[in-house]
Amino acid sequence: MRRLLLLFFLTPVLAQHVVAPGETLFSIARRYGLSVEELARLNGLQDPDRIHPGQVLRLSGEERRILPKGEVRLGGLWVGQATLVRVAGYKEGEVRAFGRTFPLALSQEGLLGYLGVPALEKPGVHRVEFFLEGGRFPFDLEVHPVSYPREVIPLTPGLKARMDPNTLREEREKVIASCRFRLGLPLHFRPPLEKMQITSPFGTRRRYGEGGWTYHEGMDLKAEVGVPVRTAAEGVVVLSEPLFVRGEAVVLDHGLGVCTGYWHLSARKVRLGERVKPGQVIGLVGSTGLSTGPHLHFEVRVAGLPVDPGGFLR
């Protein structure tokens, strides 16, 4: 079999947080169980009072684990976050953790891939296993807690009709199945809207009407109907169609098991199978599907697992 050499241009993805309007360094540090001093040090902040909405803050440094033929390098693990994994000295492998398998691919930097932590995972020590060229290398790694907000969304009769459990499950399975592991695509992530005003962050614990609690699988960005929605990175359109819950929807496959979703659009501007460039307009902001007003729901999945998009934005 011909060996595939992938050329990636990756900014290291460690656990990160995108500053929302009204947040302070103190509130962000408290959310992630950090001190203000530690958060300022990680980000080289001279004045902790001077942060702004849309700014990306690093939450952790990089860990290294020695292997017989090389080493593993990865960022800290946080509930609901993804981190970039780099393995030197091996040519094939995968990572298994939290009941999932995360693919690794060969590049000029060694093996690369992403490891995501479920948004409902309990903090504490968890087993992460690397399967590399037939060898198994287990590590016990600390998963740090994240304090997510809560919100209750009132439902009109029309919106309530879109909350059928079977429909929700079938549509989620369709979204996950659309994204397959592809090779050779660079991952330079950029904001999907020119103005990033987060109205509901990833991981927010949600209750619709009188229903049970769930969590927000993406981030909601405030915008008027018709505002252009742009690709976060180069990719392939693997879904472009109206969905019952997500409304007019587009899913892009970016490689390394990473996909992005764009929900509630008023119009779609791309076709299934189309290869898109970074910053290309793929649709317009709307309020279709299960939506209470105009906005963009922006979602990132790693091996089918929803993770905080903020960790991918530069």
Short mmCIF file of C-alpha atoms in Angstrom, two decimals:
data_model
loop_
_atom_site.label_atom_id
_atom_site.label_comp_id
_atom_site.label_asym_id
_atom_site.label_seq_id
_atom_site.Cartn_x
_atom_site.Cartn_y
_atom_site.Cartn_z
CA MET A 1 0.00 0.00 0.00
CA ARG A 2 1.35 3.41 -0.96
CA ARG A 3 2.25 5.44 2.12
CA LEU A 4 0.34 8.68 2.51
CA LEU A 5 2.38 11.66 3.63
CA LEU A 6 0.12 14.44 4.83
CA LEU A 7 1.16 18.08 4.74
CA PHE A 8 -0.49 19.99 7.59
CA PHE A 9 -0.08 23.59 8.62
CA LEU A 10 -1.37 23.46 12.17
CA THR A 11 -1.43 25.98 14.94
CA PRO A 12 -1.09 23.86 18.13
CA VAL A 13 -4.57 23.50 19.63
CA LEU A 14 -4.42 23.53 23.40
CA ALA A 15 -7.41 24.07 25.65
CA GLN A 16 -8.62 27.60 24.91
CA HIS A 17 -11.47 29.96 25.75
CA VAL A 18 -13.03 32.67 23.58
CA VAL A 19 -13.88 35.74 25.65
CA ALA A 20 -17.60 36.59 25.55
CA PRO A 21 -19.07 40.08 26.16
CA GLY A 22 -19.16 40.93 29.87
CA GLU A 23 -16.56 38.35 30.91
CA THR A 24 -13.56 39.29 33.03
CA LEU A 25 -10.32 37.46 33.61
CA PHE A 26 -11.56 36.70 37.14
CA SER A 27 -14.83 35.13 35.94
CA ILE A 28 -13.01 33.07 33.29
CA ALA A 29 -10.38 31.88 35.79
CA ARG A 30 -13.11 30.84 38.23
CA ARG A 31 -14.98 28.95 35.49
CA TYR A 32 -11.93 26.78 34.79
CA GLY A 33 -10.64 26.48 38.35
CA LEU A 34 -7.56 28.63 37.68
CA SER A 35 -6.13 31.63 39.45
CA VAL A 36 -6.10 35.02 37.74
CA GLU A 37 -2.32 35.04 38.03
CA GLU A 38 -1.95 31.65 36.33
CA LEU A 39 -4.32 32.59 33.50
CA ALA A 40 -2.47 35.87 32.96
CA ARG A 41 0.88 34.04 32.90
CA LEU A 42 -0.30 31.47 30.34
CA ASN A 43 -1.36 34.28 28.01
CA GLY A 44 1.41 36.79 28.66
CA LEU A 45 -1.05 39.40 29.92
CA GLN A 46 0.60 42.42 31.49
CA ASP A 47 -2.73 44.01 32.45
CA PRO A 48 -5.38 41.42 33.52
CA ASP A 49 -8.11 44.06 33.17
CA ARG A 50 -7.51 44.50 29.45
CA ILE A 51 -9.21 41.64 27.64
CA HIS A 52 -11.84 41.99 24.93
CA PRO A 53 -14.71 39.94 23.44
CA GLY A 54 -13.49 37.46 20.85
CA GLN A 55 -10.00 37.22 22.36
CA VAL A 56 -8.71 33.65 22.61
CA LEU A 57 -7.14 32.70 25.95
CA ARG A 58 -4.95 29.63 26.47
CA LEU A 59 -5.94 27.52 29.47
CA SER A 60 -2.98 25.16 29.75
CA GLY A 61 0.53 24.36 28.59
CA GLU A 62 1.70 21.24 26.75
CA GLU A 63 2.35 17.84 28.37
CA ARG A 64 4.98 15.31 27.21
CA ARG A 65 5.06 11.56 27.79
CA ILE A 66 8.06 9.43 26.79
CA LEU A 67 7.52 6.30 24.66
CA PRO A 68 9.98 3.51 23.71
CA LYS A 69 10.45 4.93 20.18
CA GLY A 70 9.52 8.56 20.71
CA GLU A 71 7.13 10.74 22.69
CA VAL A 72 3.54 11.98 23.01
CA ARG A 73 2.82 15.71 23.23
CA LEU A 74 -0.63 17.08 24.02
CA GLY A 75 -2.34 19.99 25.73
CA GLY A 76 -4.16 19.78 29.03
CA LEU A 77 -7.52 18.00 29.14
CA TRP A 78 -10.63 19.98 30.12
CA VAL A 79 -14.28 18.92 30.18
CA GLY A 80 -15.83 19.70 26.77
CA GLN A 81 -12.54 20.73 25.17
CA ALA A 82 -10.36 19.22 22.43
CA THR A 83 -6.58 19.23 22.24
CA LEU A 84 -4.06 18.50 19.51
CA VAL A 85 -2.07 15.26 19.94
CA ARG A 86 1.37 14.84 18.37
CA VAL A 87 3.26 11.53 18.45
CA ALA A 88 6.91 11.30 17.37
CA GLY A 89 8.66 8.06 16.39
CA TYR A 90 5.63 6.11 15.10
CA LYS A 91 3.98 5.89 11.67
CA GLU A 92 0.47 4.64 12.46
CA GLY A 93 -1.87 4.61 15.42
CA GLU A 94 -4.94 5.90 17.22
CA VAL A 95 -6.05 7.15 20.63
CA ARG A 96 -8.85 5.57 22.67
CA ALA A 97 -10.47 7.42 25.54
CA PHE A 98 -13.92 8.16 26.97
CA GLY A 99 -15.41 5.23 25.04
CA ARG A 100 -14.29 6.66 21.68
CA THR A 101 -11.54 6.16 19.13
CA PHE A 102 -9.71 9.25 17.85
CA PRO A 103 -7.71 8.77 14.62
CA LEU A 104 -4.10 9.79 14.09
CA ALA A 105 -2.57 10.55 10.70
CA LEU A 106 1.02 10.66 9.47
CA SER A 107 2.46 14.09 8.70
CA GLN A 108 5.87 15.73 8.50
CA GLU A 109 5.58 16.34 12.26
CA GLY A 110 4.84 12.68 13.03
CA LEU A 111 1.38 11.42 13.92
CA LEU A 112 -1.26 14.09 14.43
CA GLY A 113 -4.81 13.96 15.71
CA TYR A 114 -7.31 15.47 18.10
CA LEU A 115 -8.49 14.18 21.46
CA GLY A 116 -11.82 15.47 22.77
CA VAL A 117 -13.33 15.26 26.25
CA PRO A 118 -17.16 14.90 26.43
CA ALA A 119 -18.99 17.91 27.84
CA LEU A 120 -20.70 15.74 30.48
CA GLU A 121 -17.54 13.84 31.52
CA LYS A 122 -16.64 13.88 35.20
CA PRO A 123 -13.40 15.66 36.12
CA GLY A 124 -10.58 13.62 37.60
CA VAL A 125 -8.04 11.06 36.42
CA HIS A 126 -9.01 9.14 33.26
CA ARG A 127 -7.26 6.43 31.27
CA VAL A 128 -6.08 7.49 27.79
CA GLU A 129 -4.63 4.71 25.62
CA PHE A 130 -2.35 5.12 22.62
CA PHE A 131 -2.30 2.20 20.16
CA LEU A 132 0.83 2.68 18.04
CA GLU A 133 2.21 0.14 15.55
CA GLY A 134 0.70 -2.76 17.50
CA GLY A 135 1.81 -1.47 20.90
CA ARG A 136 -0.53 -0.27 23.65
CA PHE A 137 0.57 2.63 25.84
CA PRO A 138 -1.90 3.64 28.59
CA PHE A 139 -1.60 6.90 30.50
CA ASP A 140 -3.63 8.22 33.40
CA LEU A 141 -4.30 11.89 32.64
CA GLU A 142 -6.08 14.55 34.66
CA VAL A 143 -9.30 16.00 33.22
CA HIS A 144 -9.91 19.47 34.64
CA PRO A 145 -13.40 20.79 35.49
CA VAL A 146 -15.24 23.55 33.66
CA SER A 147 -18.17 25.47 35.17
CA TYR A 148 -20.83 25.80 32.48
CA PRO A 149 -23.77 28.24 32.72
CA ARG A 150 -27.45 27.23 32.68
CA GLU A 151 -30.39 28.56 30.72
CA VAL A 152 -34.08 27.72 30.25
CA ILE A 153 -35.54 28.29 26.79
CA PRO A 154 -39.34 28.78 26.64
CA LEU A 155 -41.04 26.89 23.84
CA THR A 156 -43.86 28.10 21.62
CA PRO A 157 -46.21 25.37 20.30
CA GLY A 158 -44.40 25.49 16.98
CA LEU A 159 -40.97 25.00 18.55
CA LYS A 160 -42.27 22.33 20.92
CA ALA A 161 -43.31 20.27 17.89
CA ARG A 162 -39.63 20.08 16.90
CA MET A 163 -38.60 18.42 20.18
CA ASP A 164 -39.70 14.87 19.34
CA PRO A 165 -37.01 12.56 20.84
CA ASN A 166 -36.94 10.22 17.85
CA THR A 167 -36.52 13.10 15.41
CA LEU A 168 -33.75 14.60 17.55
CA ARG A 169 -31.90 11.28 17.69
CA GLU A 170 -32.26 10.51 13.97
CA GLU A 171 -31.11 13.98 12.95
CA ARG A 172 -28.08 13.87 15.26
CA GLU A 173 -27.10 10.47 13.86
CA LYS A 174 -27.38 11.86 10.33
CA VAL A 175 -25.08 14.77 11.16
CA ILE A 176 -22.49 12.47 12.79
CA ALA A 177 -22.63 9.96 9.90
CA SER A 178 -22.02 12.71 7.34
CA CYS A 179 -18.54 13.38 8.70
CA ARG A 180 -15.89 10.80 7.86
CA PHE A 181 -12.15 10.77 8.44
CA ARG A 182 -10.46 12.52 5.51
CA LEU A 183 -6.77 13.15 4.86
CA GLY A 184 -4.63 16.01 3.68
CA LEU A 185 -6.64 19.10 4.59
CA PRO A 186 -5.00 21.99 6.50
CA LEU A 187 -6.65 23.28 9.67
CA HIS A 188 -6.35 27.03 10.01
CA PHE A 189 -9.54 27.93 11.86
CA ARG A 190 -11.06 31.40 11.63
CA PRO A 191 -14.33 32.87 13.00
CA PRO A 192 -17.37 32.07 10.82
CA LEU A 193 -18.73 35.63 11.30
CA GLU A 194 -16.86 38.92 11.05
CA LYS A 195 -18.26 39.98 14.43
CA MET A 196 -18.10 37.28 17.11
CA GLN A 197 -20.75 38.06 19.74
CA ILE A 198 -21.42 34.89 21.71
CA THR A 199 -24.95 34.75 23.15
CA SER A 200 -24.86 31.13 24.35
CA PRO A 201 -21.47 29.41 24.77
CA PHE A 202 -20.70 25.76 24.15
CA GLY A 203 -21.59 23.42 27.00
CA THR A 204 -24.33 25.61 28.47
CA ARG A 205 -26.70 23.36 30.42
CA ARG A 206 -30.08 23.83 28.72
CA ARG A 207 -33.67 23.00 29.42
CA TYR A 208 -36.33 23.53 26.78
CA GLY A 209 -39.64 24.38 28.42
CA GLU A 210 -40.39 21.81 31.10
CA GLY A 211 -38.13 19.13 29.61
CA GLY A 212 -35.00 17.61 31.11
CA TRP A 213 -31.55 19.18 31.16
CA THR A 214 -29.22 18.72 28.21
CA TYR A 215 -26.25 20.75 26.97
CA HIS A 216 -25.52 23.11 24.09
CA GLU A 217 -23.43 21.30 21.46
CA GLY A 218 -22.06 24.47 19.85
CA MET A 219 -21.88 28.22 20.36
CA ASP A 220 -24.59 30.68 19.33
CA LEU A 221 -23.41 33.87 17.63
CA LYS A 222 -25.65 36.92 17.41
CA ALA A 223 -26.22 38.32 13.91
CA GLU A 224 -28.98 39.72 11.72
CA VAL A 225 -30.74 37.72 9.02
CA GLY A 226 -28.72 37.68 5.81
CA VAL A 227 -25.27 38.21 7.33
CA PRO A 228 -22.73 36.06 5.40
CA VAL A 229 -21.52 32.88 7.11
CA ARG A 230 -17.98 31.88 6.14
CA THR A 231 -16.05 28.65 6.32
CA ALA A 232 -13.91 28.24 9.44
CA ALA A 233 -11.30 26.27 7.47
CA GLU A 234 -10.68 24.50 4.17
CA GLY A 235 -12.90 21.46 3.81
CA VAL A 236 -15.40 19.38 1.89
CA VAL A 237 -19.19 19.86 2.08
CA VAL A 238 -20.58 16.58 3.42
CA LEU A 239 -24.10 17.85 4.21
CA SER A 240 -26.09 20.74 2.75
CA GLU A 241 -29.85 20.47 3.20
CA PRO A 242 -32.81 21.60 5.33
CA LEU A 243 -33.13 19.69 8.61
CA PHE A 244 -36.17 19.64 10.88
CA VAL A 245 -34.39 20.77 14.07
CA ARG A 246 -31.24 22.47 12.76
CA GLY A 247 -33.01 24.26 9.93
CA GLU A 248 -31.02 25.07 6.80
CA ALA A 249 -27.74 23.32 7.62
CA VAL A 250 -24.22 22.83 6.28
CA VAL A 251 -21.55 20.41 7.55
CA LEU A 252 -17.91 20.63 6.46
CA ASP A 253 -15.32 17.87 6.86
CA HIS A 254 -11.84 19.31 7.53
CA GLY A 255 -9.79 16.14 8.04
CA LEU A 256 -8.30 14.42 11.10
CA GLY A 257 -11.84 13.54 12.20
CA VAL A 258 -12.82 17.22 12.59
CA CYS A 259 -16.09 18.62 11.19
CA THR A 260 -17.88 21.94 11.60
CA GLY A 261 -21.65 22.54 11.51
CA TYR A 262 -23.57 25.72 10.66
CA TRP A 263 -27.25 25.67 11.69
CA HIS A 264 -30.42 27.81 11.31
CA LEU A 265 -29.30 29.45 8.04
CA SER A 266 -31.71 31.47 5.90
CA ALA A 267 -29.94 30.26 2.75
CA ARG A 268 -27.22 27.78 1.77
CA LYS A 269 -24.58 28.72 -0.81
CA VAL A 270 -22.71 25.41 -1.28
CA ARG A 271 -23.47 21.97 -2.72
CA LEU A 272 -22.81 18.48 -1.42
CA GLY A 273 -19.29 17.34 -2.34
CA GLU A 274 -18.00 20.85 -3.02
CA ARG A 275 -14.49 21.69 -1.77
CA VAL A 276 -14.47 25.06 -0.02
CA LYS A 277 -11.71 27.52 0.82
CA PRO A 278 -11.12 29.31 4.12
CA GLY A 279 -13.42 32.32 4.46
CA GLN A 280 -15.69 31.29 1.58
CA VAL A 281 -19.36 32.23 2.06
CA ILE A 282 -21.36 29.04 2.59
CA GLY A 283 -24.68 30.52 3.70
CA LEU A 284 -26.58 33.40 5.31
CA VAL A 285 -27.63 33.83 8.93
CA GLY A 286 -31.27 32.99 9.60
CA SER A 287 -33.68 31.57 12.16
CA THR A 288 -34.84 28.30 10.64
CA GLY A 289 -35.55 25.07 12.52
CA LEU A 290 -35.55 25.05 16.33
CA SER A 291 -34.63 28.70 16.78
CA THR A 292 -36.03 31.58 18.84
CA GLY A 293 -34.42 34.36 16.78
CA PRO A 294 -31.76 35.15 14.15
CA HIS A 295 -28.35 33.73 15.01
CA LEU A 296 -25.69 31.27 13.85
CA HIS A 297 -25.15 28.04 15.73
CA PHE A 298 -21.51 27.10 15.09
CA GLU A 299 -20.43 23.58 16.01
CA VAL A 300 -17.20 21.55 16.00
CA ARG A 301 -17.10 17.76 16.30
CA VAL A 302 -14.07 15.52 16.75
CA ALA A 303 -14.70 11.87 15.85
CA GLY A 304 -18.40 12.72 16.16
CA LEU A 305 -18.00 14.26 19.64
CA PRO A 306 -19.15 17.90 20.09
CA VAL A 307 -16.34 20.03 21.58
CA ASP A 308 -15.90 23.72 22.35
CA PRO A 309 -15.27 25.59 19.06
CA GLY A 310 -13.30 28.19 20.98
CA GLY A 311 -10.36 25.81 21.23
CA PHE A 312 -9.97 25.87 17.44
CA LEU A 313 -10.27 29.60 16.79
CA ARG A 314 -7.06 31.56 16.44
#
